[in-house]
XYZ file of C-alpha atoms in Angstrom:
211
model
C -15.200 -12.089 15.851
C -15.501 -13.207 12.131
C -11.602 -13.924 10.468
C -10.592 -11.261 7.728
C -9.014 -12.939 5.102
C -7.877 -12.820 1.309
C -9.577 -15.984 -0.554
C -7.264 -17.467 -3.189
C -10.083 -18.096 -5.616
C -13.255 -16.787 -4.517
C -13.514 -12.976 -3.570
C -14.980 -11.887 -0.891
C -16.298 -8.352 0.477
C -13.631 -5.875 1.268
C -12.330 -5.556 4.983
C -12.809 -2.173 6.764
C -10.821 -0.844 9.825
C -11.205 2.651 11.823
C -12.583 4.612 8.807
C -14.381 6.685 11.261
C -11.220 7.931 12.717
C -9.988 9.317 9.228
C -9.870 13.107 10.006
C -6.843 15.805 9.148
C -5.906 16.288 12.295
C -5.124 12.935 14.180
C -5.692 10.537 11.231
C -4.948 12.251 7.899
C -4.481 9.197 5.926
C -7.019 6.009 4.558
C -4.930 3.498 3.389
C -6.558 1.338 0.339
C -4.538 -1.831 0.425
C -4.860 -5.027 -2.349
C -3.241 -7.277 -4.388
C -2.059 -5.921 -7.903
C -5.150 -6.216 -10.019
C -7.584 -5.711 -6.936
C -9.430 -2.856 -8.060
C -7.788 -0.307 -5.793
C -7.358 2.334 -7.834
C -10.889 2.032 -9.050
C -12.201 2.464 -5.502
C -9.842 5.413 -4.798
C -11.538 7.248 -7.743
C -14.723 6.462 -6.553
C -13.721 7.615 -3.055
C -11.987 10.846 -4.585
C -15.354 11.882 -6.326
C -17.352 11.459 -3.183
C -14.551 13.073 -0.496
C -12.915 15.373 -2.699
C -9.400 14.438 -1.569
C -6.017 14.226 -2.348
C -5.449 10.842 -3.521
C -1.720 9.086 -3.834
C 0.086 5.661 -4.443
C 3.036 4.480 -2.611
C 3.783 2.751 -5.680
C 4.640 6.127 -7.310
C 7.882 6.170 -5.598
C 9.033 3.210 -8.016
C 6.407 3.907 -10.660
C 6.735 7.587 -10.807
C 6.551 7.871 -14.639
C 3.077 6.123 -15.156
C 1.751 7.408 -11.486
C -0.897 10.327 -11.840
C 0.018 13.873 -12.019
C -1.121 14.272 -8.070
C 1.191 11.440 -7.139
C 4.270 12.973 -9.076
C 3.941 16.502 -7.371
C 4.099 14.928 -4.129
C 7.013 12.488 -4.943
C 8.991 15.666 -6.346
C 8.143 17.327 -2.827
C 9.698 14.574 -1.048
C 12.948 14.045 -3.383
C 13.829 17.821 -2.657
C 14.040 16.657 0.621
C 16.127 13.609 -0.744
C 17.566 14.554 -3.728
C 19.981 11.551 -3.410
C 17.390 9.257 -4.770
C 16.104 11.226 -7.896
C 18.063 9.031 -9.984
C 17.004 5.866 -8.469
C 13.471 7.054 -8.829
C 13.559 7.836 -12.526
C 15.347 4.434 -12.999
C 12.787 2.899 -11.070
C 15.310 1.505 -8.327
C 16.884 -0.511 -10.676
C 20.242 1.193 -10.369
C 23.941 -0.855 -10.588
C 24.078 -1.251 -6.905
C 22.772 -4.443 -7.397
C 19.098 -6.281 -6.577
C 19.095 -6.516 -2.894
C 20.465 -3.098 -2.072
C 18.561 -1.370 -4.410
C 15.308 -3.354 -2.570
C 16.984 -2.912 0.813
C 17.140 1.199 -0.297
C 13.815 1.177 -1.638
C 12.192 -0.076 1.687
C 13.953 2.632 3.453
C 12.580 5.489 1.233
C 9.239 3.760 1.409
C 8.605 4.293 5.030
C 10.172 7.636 5.242
C 7.830 8.564 2.360
C 4.745 7.208 4.525
C 6.041 9.422 7.142
C 6.475 12.544 4.843
C 2.646 12.203 3.931
C 1.233 12.371 7.226
C 3.631 15.207 7.898
C 2.601 16.905 4.563
C -1.533 15.918 5.246
C -0.917 17.571 8.781
C 0.721 20.285 7.710
C -1.846 21.282 4.946
C -4.831 20.037 7.291
C -5.867 18.056 4.359
C -6.959 14.323 4.358
C -5.072 11.844 1.539
C -6.294 8.525 0.324
C -2.808 6.142 0.040
C -3.194 3.168 -1.976
C -0.823 0.561 -3.509
C 0.782 -2.868 -2.534
C 3.705 -1.181 -0.646
C 1.839 -0.904 2.784
C 2.166 -4.751 3.614
C 4.892 -5.354 1.157
C 7.192 -2.543 2.624
C 5.951 -1.061 5.737
C 6.378 -2.797 9.297
C 2.946 -4.404 10.562
C 2.533 -2.537 13.270
C 2.644 0.554 11.427
C -0.815 0.865 10.286
C -2.526 -0.585 13.579
C -5.418 1.668 14.400
C -4.829 3.639 10.897
C -7.934 3.772 8.986
C -7.909 1.383 6.337
C -9.705 -0.343 3.579
C -8.186 -4.073 2.419
C -9.614 -5.206 -1.176
C -11.392 -8.481 -0.995
C -10.849 -9.745 -4.648
C -9.233 -12.989 -4.530
C -5.624 -13.962 -5.696
C -6.523 -15.465 -8.916
C -8.965 -12.571 -10.039
C -6.372 -10.242 -8.864
C -4.258 -11.519 -11.067
C -6.275 -12.111 -14.222
C -7.279 -8.187 -14.056
C -3.750 -7.543 -13.787
C -2.743 -9.488 -16.961
C -5.494 -7.302 -18.547
C -3.948 -4.191 -17.544
C -0.849 -4.864 -18.046
C -0.536 -7.086 -21.073
C 2.771 -8.952 -19.810
C 4.235 -10.183 -23.575
C 6.798 -13.285 -21.946
C 5.480 -16.720 -20.548
C 8.503 -16.158 -18.480
C 7.189 -12.530 -17.073
C 3.368 -14.014 -16.232
C 5.119 -17.178 -14.243
C 7.412 -14.509 -11.849
C 4.069 -12.301 -11.626
C 2.401 -14.893 -10.684
C 4.643 -16.567 -7.691
C 5.453 -12.694 -6.818
C 1.851 -11.193 -6.802
C -0.750 -14.307 -6.392
C 1.309 -16.049 -4.286
C 4.206 -14.307 -2.012
C 1.776 -11.403 -1.853
C -1.376 -13.262 -1.415
C 0.263 -14.990 2.025
C 2.027 -11.562 2.887
C -1.065 -9.716 2.891
C -3.160 -12.430 4.944
C -0.261 -12.761 7.252
C -0.754 -8.641 8.009
C -4.580 -9.226 8.293
C -4.143 -12.084 10.553
C -1.969 -9.492 12.684
C -4.590 -6.670 12.533
C -6.874 -8.644 13.449
C -5.421 -10.215 16.268
C -4.524 -6.433 17.546
C -7.862 -5.524 17.522
C -8.882 -8.704 19.529
C -6.458 -7.519 22.145
C -7.268 -4.284 22.253
C -11.200 -5.149 22.647
C -9.787 -7.244 25.582
C -7.995 -4.488 27.204
C -11.357 -2.201 26.392
C -13.454 -5.291 28.066
C -11.608 -4.914 31.696
C -11.389 -1.906 32.191
């Protein structure tokens, strides 16, 4: 089996898992995952046009004001269930609680939000495309096992350059911070998730072959 891996310099093809299992009853969520600047939004816009489905970014829970109207509507529904997070959403989880506590709370609610999206899609009998970096930053590895996924194969360096062009950060300090966080830390983390998912796929195939 070919090892799936995001490369640092050279981009590769996108990686697909369980797309045939994407349906509105048992697997209503299709995850489009990749580094910041890897082209996730471009891909989901193409998929949205092709399948005429709802698209939402898990990042909308943090970057609410700059997210799509479609994402904001679902975040608003979620916030009605947890009104205590309204202020956190509006300040992008940068409240006076402190960085570590904010991050812990954000991770907790991202996981709840992911569960809510599944329930929302199932209840309304629809399929949803979910995109963002949060699936491999905030969700447990095992959470997406057997779930339909597309992982963008854009390299770390190319993703970083794309994100710089898109966001146009003003300070050298900000550029360095983004490079360390998104192009190094997230790069290794995404590959760690990919390695785990592939091992689980291999184990599943072994179990199937022994039956």
